Amino acid sequence: MQPNNEWQRVSPIATVYFFVKSIPHLINFWPALVPLLAGGETLRHMALMYGVPALLVFLIVGVFLQYWFFSYKVELTRLTLRSGVFNRKRLTLDFDRVQQADIAHPFYFRPFNLATLGFESAGSAQQEVDVPGLSVQAAENLRQLVLEQAAQAGATEGDADNSIAAGEPEFSLHLPPAEILRYGLMHNTLLYLAPLAAPLGQYLGPLIETSVASLEHSQVYGLVTWVSDNLAVSVTLVLALMAVLAGTALLFGLSVILALVRYWNYHLTRVGDRFQYRAGLTTIRTRGFKHYKLQKVTISQGLIARLLRRHTVHISKAGSFGAAQAQNNQRFIVPVLDIVNLLLLRGELSLPTAQWQSISRFYQVFPVVSLSVITVAAVAVGWFALGAVSLLGLLFIPFIYGYFWRRWHCLGYYRSAEWLALRTGFIGFTERWLPTGKLQKIRVVATPVSRCFGLVHLQVWSADGVLTIPCLPAAMASELRDSLLTDVVNYRRAWL
């Protein structure tokens, strides 16, 4: 694809892209549900008969108009995009600001050999330019053209090797389906939906009773009664526990399926100082970053991940911060790593072996003493109402001590020549690594209580939020702050 001054249209199949993008906007019509719910059966019938078809027609017409008014122009030094129906927009992206080019292959484009090309510019929290409905070859050519122009403009160092095909990978990591399956088990965010089932409890009783009646003459009922007799519990309770187990298994199954769809055939490579991965089942996506744009590395291991002996790595890069949705779409993630691959990746990212330093025990002692005093006071008050039974509340004190001791034991920080790291955890752990030369703000904070013991908190701001090292001796925190400021002043390399 060569630069020219002619406006070009994308494939008509791109209407599917605009349709998918328009669906989230339907939530803006939620106020219409209030009168529908309170307006009676007649109003709901009319809405179903006329409102829903009218809404679909409105959506289809809007999608067609979005496609009709969408066009782009590739010039010698910039890419210009026209879009919008009533609110017309004209967006120009100069090639010398391009930092990242990603090609996505959504499932609805793949049968037609089409793709979506997105460009990310300097300082952007999300992709500023999306060009959907291009042929795969045209998208590749346009990406190469833009990156070559950006390299010639001298905007970044070596962006001409943005494409993974620029050379043989010096580092390569491929995750088989079994590893992706483990990721689905490790990060089952659907479990947060479990509390939503609580309001359904009023319906579970009659449902379980109906299930008991229907299973009474089946082989399953024999198994249920056998479990009930051996555990000395009711059949209803056994069925309820089986329903909970079935629901949990269903949530884990859905999580595994989502993980396979998102990270199928995950392939991570490094060419020079550029990392890139390609993954996806229905929609194939590429994500990449240059090493000098790295802002934070997060290594995490939760409860299930610890049982599976696996880890997850998130890498924050320049230009990937802002709205939560944009950050989730643009973040660079290595979903699951065993200990061997984790060590290899740490070496590729130049992360040193950490010698974690503990913080003051005040971090543990103060909350333990405070909560223990509150517990003893509550037991003393409960003595007059409940008598000796209230003494059982004292059993919480060992649990309080164990909880905060474990948190203090897992908490540590590490300072090297180029990195500042903080480790937190309880059962698993989370490590956050920040390049010291890219820190944006450093502050020493003393609370009224910690000041009495000569302790302060060191707060460090980066492009990806704040990191706090608590309960440091004041002299040590000041020395650490001064050394970090020296690293920031002496840092001379590019990082955006």
Coordinates of C-alpha atoms in Angstrom, one line a residue:
M1 CA 0.0 0.0 0.0
Q2 CA 1.6 3.2 -1.2
P3 CA 1.0 6.7 0.1
N4 CA -1.6 8.8 -1.8
N5 CA -4.0 11.6 -1.3
E6 CA -7.1 9.6 -2.1
W7 CA -9.7 8.7 0.5
Q8 CA -10.3 5.0 0.7
R9 CA -13.1 2.8 2.1
V10 CA -12.8 -0.4 3.9
S11 CA -14.6 -3.7 3.1
P12 CA -18.4 -3.8 3.5
I13 CA -17.8 -6.7 5.9
A14 CA -16.5 -4.0 8.3
T15 CA -20.2 -3.3 9.1
V16 CA -19.9 -6.4 11.4
Y17 CA -17.1 -4.6 13.3
F18 CA -19.3 -1.4 13.7
F19 CA -22.2 -3.6 14.8
V20 CA -20.1 -5.3 17.5
K21 CA -18.8 -1.9 18.6
S22 CA -22.3 -0.5 18.8
I23 CA -23.7 -3.2 21.1
P24 CA -22.2 -1.8 24.3
H25 CA -23.9 1.6 23.6
L26 CA -27.3 -0.1 24.0
I27 CA -26.8 0.1 27.8
N28 CA -27.6 3.8 27.4
F29 CA -31.2 2.8 26.9
W30 CA -31.5 1.3 30.4
P31 CA -33.7 4.1 31.7
A32 CA -36.4 2.9 29.3
L33 CA -36.7 -0.3 31.3
V34 CA -38.0 1.5 34.4
P35 CA -41.4 2.6 32.9
L36 CA -41.6 -0.8 31.1
L37 CA -41.4 -2.7 34.4
A38 CA -43.9 -0.4 36.1
G39 CA -46.2 0.4 33.2
G40 CA -48.2 -2.8 33.2
E41 CA -48.7 -5.7 30.8
T42 CA -50.1 -3.6 28.0
L43 CA -47.1 -1.3 27.8
R44 CA -44.7 -4.3 28.0
H45 CA -46.5 -6.0 25.1
M46 CA -46.3 -2.9 22.9
A47 CA -42.6 -2.5 23.7
L48 CA -42.0 -6.1 22.7
M49 CA -44.1 -5.9 19.5
Y50 CA -42.9 -2.5 18.3
G51 CA -40.1 -1.2 20.5
V52 CA -37.6 -4.1 20.0
P53 CA -38.0 -4.2 16.2
A54 CA -37.6 -0.4 16.1
L55 CA -34.5 -0.6 18.2
L56 CA -33.0 -3.2 15.9
V57 CA -33.8 -1.1 12.8
F58 CA -32.2 1.9 14.5
L59 CA -29.1 -0.1 15.3
I60 CA -28.8 -1.5 11.8
V61 CA -29.2 1.9 10.2
G62 CA -26.7 3.4 12.6
V63 CA -24.2 0.7 11.7
F64 CA -24.6 1.2 8.0
L65 CA -24.1 5.0 8.4
Q66 CA -21.0 4.5 10.5
Y67 CA -19.6 2.4 7.7
W68 CA -20.6 4.8 5.0
F69 CA -19.0 7.8 6.6
F70 CA -15.8 5.9 7.6
S71 CA -12.8 6.5 5.3
Y72 CA -9.1 6.8 5.6
K73 CA -6.2 8.3 3.7
V74 CA -2.5 7.3 3.8
E75 CA -0.2 10.2 3.1
L76 CA 3.6 10.4 3.1
T77 CA 3.9 11.2 6.8
R78 CA 0.5 10.7 8.4
L79 CA -2.6 8.6 8.5
T80 CA -5.9 10.5 8.4
L81 CA -9.2 9.0 9.5
R82 CA -12.8 10.3 9.0
S83 CA -15.6 8.9 11.0
G84 CA -18.9 9.9 12.7
V85 CA -22.4 10.4 11.4
F86 CA -23.8 13.5 13.1
N87 CA -20.6 14.4 15.0
R88 CA -18.1 14.3 12.3
K89 CA -14.5 13.5 13.3
R90 CA -11.2 13.9 11.5
L91 CA -8.3 12.2 13.3
T92 CA -4.7 12.6 12.0
L93 CA -1.9 10.3 13.3
D94 CA 1.6 11.4 12.4
F95 CA 3.9 8.5 11.7
D96 CA 6.6 9.9 13.9
R97 CA 4.3 9.4 16.9
V98 CA 3.5 5.7 16.3
Q99 CA 4.8 3.4 19.0
Q100 CA 2.9 0.2 18.4
A101 CA 1.0 -1.4 15.6
D102 CA -1.3 -4.4 16.3
I103 CA -3.2 -6.5 13.9
A104 CA -6.3 -8.3 15.2
H105 CA -8.1 -11.2 13.3
P106 CA -11.6 -11.3 14.8
F107 CA -13.6 -14.4 14.1
Y108 CA -16.1 -12.6 12.0
F109 CA -13.2 -11.3 9.7
R110 CA -11.2 -14.5 9.4
P111 CA -13.5 -16.3 6.8
F112 CA -13.0 -13.3 4.5
N113 CA -9.3 -12.9 5.2
L114 CA -9.7 -9.5 6.7
A115 CA -8.2 -7.9 9.8
T116 CA -8.3 -4.8 12.0
L117 CA -5.2 -2.6 12.1
G118 CA -4.7 -0.5 15.2
F119 CA -2.0 2.1 15.9
E120 CA -0.9 3.3 19.3
S121 CA 0.7 6.7 19.6
A122 CA 3.0 8.3 22.1
G123 CA 1.2 9.3 25.3
S124 CA -1.9 7.5 24.3
A125 CA -3.9 5.4 26.9
Q126 CA -5.4 3.3 24.1
Q127 CA -5.2 2.8 20.4
E128 CA -6.0 6.1 18.7
V129 CA -6.6 4.7 15.2
D130 CA -8.4 1.5 14.3
V131 CA -8.8 0.6 10.7
P132 CA -11.2 -2.4 10.4
G133 CA -12.0 -4.5 7.3
L134 CA -8.6 -4.4 5.6
S135 CA -7.3 -7.4 3.8
V136 CA -4.6 -9.2 5.8
Q137 CA -2.0 -8.3 3.2
A138 CA -3.0 -4.7 3.1
A139 CA -2.9 -4.5 6.9
E140 CA 0.6 -5.9 7.0
N141 CA 1.8 -3.6 4.2
L142 CA 0.3 -0.5 5.9
R143 CA 1.8 -1.5 9.2
Q144 CA 5.2 -1.9 7.7
L145 CA 4.9 1.4 5.8
V146 CA 3.9 3.3 8.9
L147 CA 6.7 1.8 11.0
E148 CA 9.3 2.4 8.3
Q149 CA 8.3 6.0 8.1
A150 CA 8.4 6.3 11.8
A151 CA 11.9 4.9 11.9
Q152 CA 13.0 7.2 9.2
A153 CA 11.6 10.2 11.1
G154 CA 13.8 9.2 14.0
A155 CA 10.9 9.1 16.5
T156 CA 12.1 5.9 18.2
E157 CA 15.2 3.8 18.1
G158 CA 14.8 0.8 15.9
D159 CA 11.1 0.6 15.5
A160 CA 11.6 -0.7 12.0
D161 CA 12.0 -4.1 13.6
N162 CA 8.5 -3.8 15.0
S163 CA 7.4 -6.8 12.9
I164 CA 8.3 -10.1 14.4
A165 CA 9.4 -11.2 11.0
A166 CA 12.3 -8.6 11.1
G167 CA 14.6 -11.4 12.2
E168 CA 15.0 -14.8 13.9
P169 CA 13.7 -14.7 17.5
E170 CA 16.4 -14.7 20.1
F171 CA 13.9 -15.9 22.7
S172 CA 10.7 -17.9 22.1
L173 CA 8.1 -19.3 24.4
H174 CA 5.1 -21.4 23.3
L175 CA 2.3 -22.3 25.7
P176 CA 0.5 -25.6 25.0
P177 CA -3.3 -26.0 25.7
A178 CA -2.6 -27.8 29.0
E179 CA -0.8 -24.6 30.3
I180 CA -3.7 -22.4 29.1
L181 CA -6.1 -24.7 30.9
R182 CA -4.1 -24.2 34.1
Y183 CA -4.4 -20.4 33.6
G184 CA -8.2 -20.8 33.5
L185 CA -8.1 -22.6 36.8
M186 CA -5.7 -20.0 38.4
H187 CA -7.6 -16.9 37.4
N188 CA -11.3 -17.8 37.7
T189 CA -12.8 -14.3 37.9
L190 CA -16.3 -15.9 37.4
L191 CA -16.2 -17.0 41.0
Y192 CA -17.0 -13.4 41.9
L193 CA -20.4 -14.0 40.4
A194 CA -21.2 -16.6 43.1
P195 CA -22.6 -14.1 45.6
L196 CA -25.2 -13.1 43.0
A197 CA -26.7 -16.5 43.5
A198 CA -27.6 -15.7 47.1
P199 CA -30.9 -14.0 46.2
L200 CA -31.9 -17.2 44.4
G201 CA -31.9 -19.1 47.7
Q202 CA -35.6 -18.6 48.2
Y203 CA -36.2 -20.6 45.0
L204 CA -33.7 -23.3 45.8
G205 CA -35.8 -24.9 48.6
P206 CA -38.8 -25.8 46.4
L207 CA -36.4 -26.8 43.6
I208 CA -34.5 -29.2 45.8
E209 CA -37.8 -30.7 47.1
T210 CA -38.9 -31.2 43.5
S211 CA -35.5 -32.8 42.7
V212 CA -35.9 -35.2 45.6
A213 CA -39.3 -36.3 44.4
S214 CA -38.1 -36.8 40.8
L215 CA -35.0 -38.7 41.9
E216 CA -36.8 -40.9 44.4
H217 CA -36.9 -44.0 42.1
S218 CA -33.6 -43.4 40.3
Q219 CA -30.1 -44.8 40.9
V220 CA -28.8 -41.3 41.8
Y221 CA -31.2 -41.2 44.7
G222 CA -29.7 -44.4 46.1
L223 CA -26.3 -42.7 46.0
V224 CA -27.7 -39.6 47.7
T225 CA -29.4 -41.6 50.5
W226 CA -26.2 -43.6 51.0
V227 CA -24.2 -40.4 51.5
S228 CA -27.0 -39.0 53.7
D229 CA -27.0 -42.1 55.9
N230 CA -23.2 -42.3 56.3
L231 CA -22.8 -38.6 57.1
A232 CA -25.9 -38.4 59.3
V233 CA -27.3 -35.5 57.4
S234 CA -30.5 -34.9 55.5
V235 CA -31.0 -35.7 51.8
T236 CA -31.9 -32.1 51.2
L237 CA -28.5 -30.9 52.5
V238 CA -26.7 -33.5 50.4
L239 CA -28.5 -32.3 47.3
A240 CA -27.7 -28.7 48.2
L241 CA -24.0 -29.5 48.5
M242 CA -24.1 -31.3 45.2
A243 CA -25.7 -28.3 43.6
V244 CA -22.9 -26.0 45.0
L245 CA -20.2 -28.4 43.7
A246 CA -21.9 -28.6 40.3
G247 CA -22.1 -24.8 40.2
T248 CA -18.5 -24.4 41.1
A249 CA -17.4 -26.9 38.5
L250 CA -19.5 -25.0 35.9
L251 CA -17.8 -21.7 36.8
F252 CA -14.3 -23.3 36.6
G253 CA -15.3 -24.9 33.3
L254 CA -16.4 -21.5 31.8
S255 CA -13.2 -19.9 33.1
V256 CA -11.1 -22.5 31.3
I257 CA -13.1 -22.1 28.1
L258 CA -12.6 -18.3 28.2
A259 CA -8.9 -18.8 28.8
L260 CA -8.5 -21.1 25.8
V261 CA -10.4 -18.7 23.6
R262 CA -8.2 -15.8 24.7
Y263 CA -4.8 -17.4 24.8
W264 CA -5.0 -20.3 22.5
N265 CA -1.7 -21.0 20.7
Y266 CA 0.1 -18.3 22.8
H267 CA 3.5 -17.6 21.3
L268 CA 5.9 -15.1 22.9
T269 CA 9.1 -14.0 21.0
R270 CA 11.9 -11.5 21.4
V271 CA 13.8 -10.0 18.5
G272 CA 16.4 -7.5 19.7
D273 CA 14.8 -5.5 22.5
R274 CA 11.3 -6.0 21.2
F275 CA 8.9 -8.5 22.8
Q276 CA 5.7 -9.6 21.1
Y277 CA 3.1 -12.3 21.6
R278 CA 0.4 -13.7 19.3
A279 CA -2.6 -15.6 20.7
G280 CA -6.3 -16.2 20.4
L281 CA -8.8 -18.8 19.1
T282 CA -11.7 -16.8 17.7
T283 CA -9.9 -13.5 17.5
I284 CA -6.1 -13.6 17.0
R285 CA -4.3 -10.7 18.5
T286 CA -0.8 -9.5 18.6
R287 CA 0.7 -7.4 21.5
G288 CA 4.2 -6.0 21.7
F289 CA 6.5 -3.5 23.4
K290 CA 10.1 -2.4 23.3
H291 CA 12.1 -3.1 26.4
Y292 CA 12.9 0.5 27.1
K293 CA 9.2 1.3 27.4
L294 CA 8.8 -1.1 30.3
Q295 CA 7.3 0.7 33.3
K296 CA 6.5 -2.1 35.7
V297 CA 6.7 -5.9 35.9
T298 CA 4.2 -7.8 38.2
I299 CA 4.8 -11.4 39.0
S300 CA 1.9 -13.1 40.9
Q301 CA 1.0 -16.5 42.2
G302 CA -2.4 -17.1 43.9
L303 CA -3.7 -20.0 45.9
I304 CA -4.6 -22.3 43.0
A305 CA -1.4 -21.2 41.1
R306 CA 0.7 -22.2 44.1
L307 CA -0.9 -25.6 44.1
L308 CA -0.2 -25.9 40.3
R309 CA 3.3 -24.4 40.7
R310 CA 2.6 -21.8 38.1
H311 CA 3.0 -18.0 37.9
T312 CA 1.6 -15.1 35.9
V313 CA 3.5 -12.0 34.6
H314 CA 2.0 -8.7 33.7
I315 CA 4.1 -6.1 32.0
S316 CA 3.1 -2.4 32.0
K317 CA 4.4 -0.4 29.1
A318 CA 4.5 3.3 28.3
G319 CA 1.2 4.5 26.8
S320 CA -0.9 1.7 28.3
F321 CA -2.5 3.6 31.2
G322 CA -5.8 5.4 31.6
A323 CA -9.2 3.9 31.5
A324 CA -9.5 0.5 33.0
Q325 CA -11.0 -1.0 29.8
A326 CA -8.3 0.4 27.7
Q327 CA -5.6 -0.9 30.1
N328 CA -7.1 -4.4 30.0
N329 CA -7.2 -4.4 26.3
Q330 CA -3.6 -3.1 25.8
R331 CA -1.7 -4.8 28.7
F332 CA 1.1 -7.3 27.9
I333 CA 0.6 -10.5 29.8
V334 CA 2.4 -13.9 30.0
P335 CA -0.5 -15.9 31.4
V336 CA 1.2 -19.0 32.9
L337 CA 4.8 -19.9 33.5
D338 CA 6.4 -22.8 35.4
I339 CA 9.5 -22.0 37.4
V340 CA 11.9 -22.8 34.6
N341 CA 10.2 -20.5 32.1
L342 CA 9.8 -17.8 34.8
L343 CA 13.5 -17.8 35.4
L344 CA 14.2 -17.5 31.7
L345 CA 11.8 -14.6 31.3
R346 CA 13.2 -12.9 34.3
G347 CA 16.6 -13.1 32.6
E348 CA 15.1 -11.7 29.4
L349 CA 13.7 -8.7 31.3
S350 CA 16.9 -8.2 33.2
L351 CA 15.3 -8.8 36.6
P352 CA 18.0 -9.7 39.3
T353 CA 17.7 -12.3 41.9
A354 CA 16.1 -10.5 44.9
Q355 CA 17.4 -10.6 48.5
W356 CA 14.3 -9.5 50.2
Q357 CA 14.7 -7.2 53.2
S358 CA 12.1 -7.2 56.0
I359 CA 10.4 -4.2 57.4
S360 CA 9.8 -3.3 61.0
R361 CA 7.7 -5.7 63.2
F362 CA 5.6 -2.7 64.1
Y363 CA 3.7 -3.5 60.8
Q364 CA 2.6 -6.7 62.6
V365 CA 2.5 -5.7 66.3
F366 CA 0.3 -2.6 66.1
P367 CA -2.7 -4.2 64.3
V368 CA -2.4 -7.3 66.5
V369 CA -2.4 -5.3 69.7
S370 CA -5.2 -3.0 68.6
L371 CA -7.5 -5.8 67.4
S372 CA -6.7 -7.9 70.5
V373 CA -7.7 -5.1 72.8
I374 CA -10.9 -4.6 70.9
T375 CA -11.6 -8.4 71.1
V376 CA -11.0 -8.5 74.9
A377 CA -13.2 -5.5 75.4
A378 CA -16.0 -7.1 73.3
V379 CA -15.6 -10.3 75.4
A380 CA -15.8 -8.3 78.6
V381 CA -19.0 -6.6 77.5
G382 CA -20.4 -9.9 76.2
W383 CA -19.8 -11.5 79.6
F384 CA -22.7 -9.6 81.1
A385 CA -25.1 -10.7 78.3
L386 CA -23.9 -14.2 77.4
G387 CA -21.9 -15.3 80.4
A388 CA -18.9 -17.7 80.0
V389 CA -19.9 -18.4 76.4
S390 CA -18.4 -15.0 75.4
L391 CA -14.9 -16.3 76.4
L392 CA -15.0 -18.2 73.1
G393 CA -14.3 -14.8 71.4
L394 CA -10.7 -15.0 72.9
L395 CA -10.0 -17.7 70.3
F396 CA -9.9 -15.1 67.6
I397 CA -6.7 -13.6 69.1
P398 CA -4.4 -16.5 67.8
F399 CA -6.0 -16.1 64.4
I400 CA -5.4 -12.4 64.4
Y401 CA -1.8 -12.9 65.3
G402 CA -1.3 -15.6 62.7
Y403 CA -2.9 -13.5 60.0
F404 CA -0.8 -10.4 60.5
W405 CA 2.4 -12.4 61.2
R406 CA 2.0 -14.1 57.9
R407 CA 1.4 -10.8 56.1
W408 CA 4.6 -9.4 57.7
H409 CA 6.6 -12.5 56.9
C410 CA 5.6 -12.3 53.2
L411 CA 6.3 -8.5 53.0
G412 CA 9.7 -7.4 51.8
Y413 CA 11.5 -4.9 49.5
Y414 CA 14.5 -5.1 47.4
R415 CA 16.7 -2.3 45.9
S416 CA 19.3 -3.0 43.2
A417 CA 21.2 -0.7 40.9
E418 CA 18.3 -0.4 38.4
W419 CA 15.2 -1.8 40.2
L420 CA 13.0 -1.3 43.2
A421 CA 10.8 -4.2 44.1
L422 CA 8.1 -4.9 46.7
R423 CA 6.8 -8.4 47.6
T424 CA 3.4 -8.9 49.3
G425 CA 1.2 -11.9 49.9
F426 CA -0.5 -14.2 52.3
I427 CA -0.8 -17.7 50.8
G428 CA 0.6 -16.8 47.4
F429 CA 2.6 -13.7 46.6
T430 CA 2.9 -10.7 44.3
E431 CA 6.1 -9.0 43.2
R432 CA 6.1 -5.5 41.7
W433 CA 9.3 -4.4 40.0
L434 CA 9.9 -0.7 39.0
P435 CA 12.8 0.6 37.0
T436 CA 14.3 3.2 39.4
G437 CA 15.3 5.6 36.6
K438 CA 11.6 6.0 35.5
L439 CA 10.1 6.9 38.9
Q440 CA 8.0 10.1 38.8
K441 CA 7.5 11.0 42.4
I442 CA 9.0 9.9 45.8
R443 CA 7.6 10.9 49.1
V444 CA 8.3 10.0 52.8
V445 CA 5.1 9.9 54.9
A446 CA 4.8 9.6 58.7
T447 CA 1.5 8.8 60.4
P448 CA 0.9 10.1 63.9
V449 CA 1.3 6.6 65.3
S450 CA 4.4 5.5 63.3
R451 CA 6.1 8.8 64.1
C452 CA 6.2 7.9 67.8
F453 CA 8.3 4.9 67.0
G454 CA 10.6 6.6 64.5
L455 CA 9.0 4.8 61.5
V456 CA 7.8 6.2 58.1
H457 CA 6.3 5.0 54.8
L458 CA 8.1 5.4 51.5
Q459 CA 5.7 6.1 48.6
V460 CA 7.0 5.8 45.1
W461 CA 4.9 6.8 42.0
S462 CA 5.5 5.4 38.6
A463 CA 3.6 5.6 35.3
D464 CA 1.5 2.7 36.6
G465 CA 0.4 3.8 40.0
V466 CA 1.9 4.1 43.5
L467 CA 4.0 1.6 45.4
T468 CA 4.3 1.9 49.2
I469 CA 7.0 0.4 51.4
P470 CA 5.6 0.7 55.0
C471 CA 7.2 0.9 58.4
L472 CA 10.8 1.8 57.5
P473 CA 13.2 3.5 60.0
A474 CA 13.2 7.2 59.2
A475 CA 17.0 7.4 58.4
M476 CA 16.8 4.3 56.2
A477 CA 13.8 5.7 54.2
S478 CA 15.5 9.0 53.7
E479 CA 18.6 7.3 52.4
L480 CA 16.6 5.1 50.1
R481 CA 14.7 8.2 48.8
D482 CA 17.9 10.1 48.1
S483 CA 19.4 7.1 46.2
L484 CA 16.3 6.7 44.1
L485 CA 16.3 10.4 43.3
T486 CA 19.9 10.1 42.2
D487 CA 18.9 7.3 39.8
V488 CA 16.1 9.4 38.3
V489 CA 18.5 12.4 37.8
N490 CA 21.2 10.2 36.2
Y491 CA 18.8 8.3 33.9
R492 CA 19.6 9.3 30.3
R493 CA 17.9 6.6 28.3
A494 CA 14.5 6.8 26.5
W495 CA 11.5 5.4 28.2
L496 CA 8.5 6.6 26.2

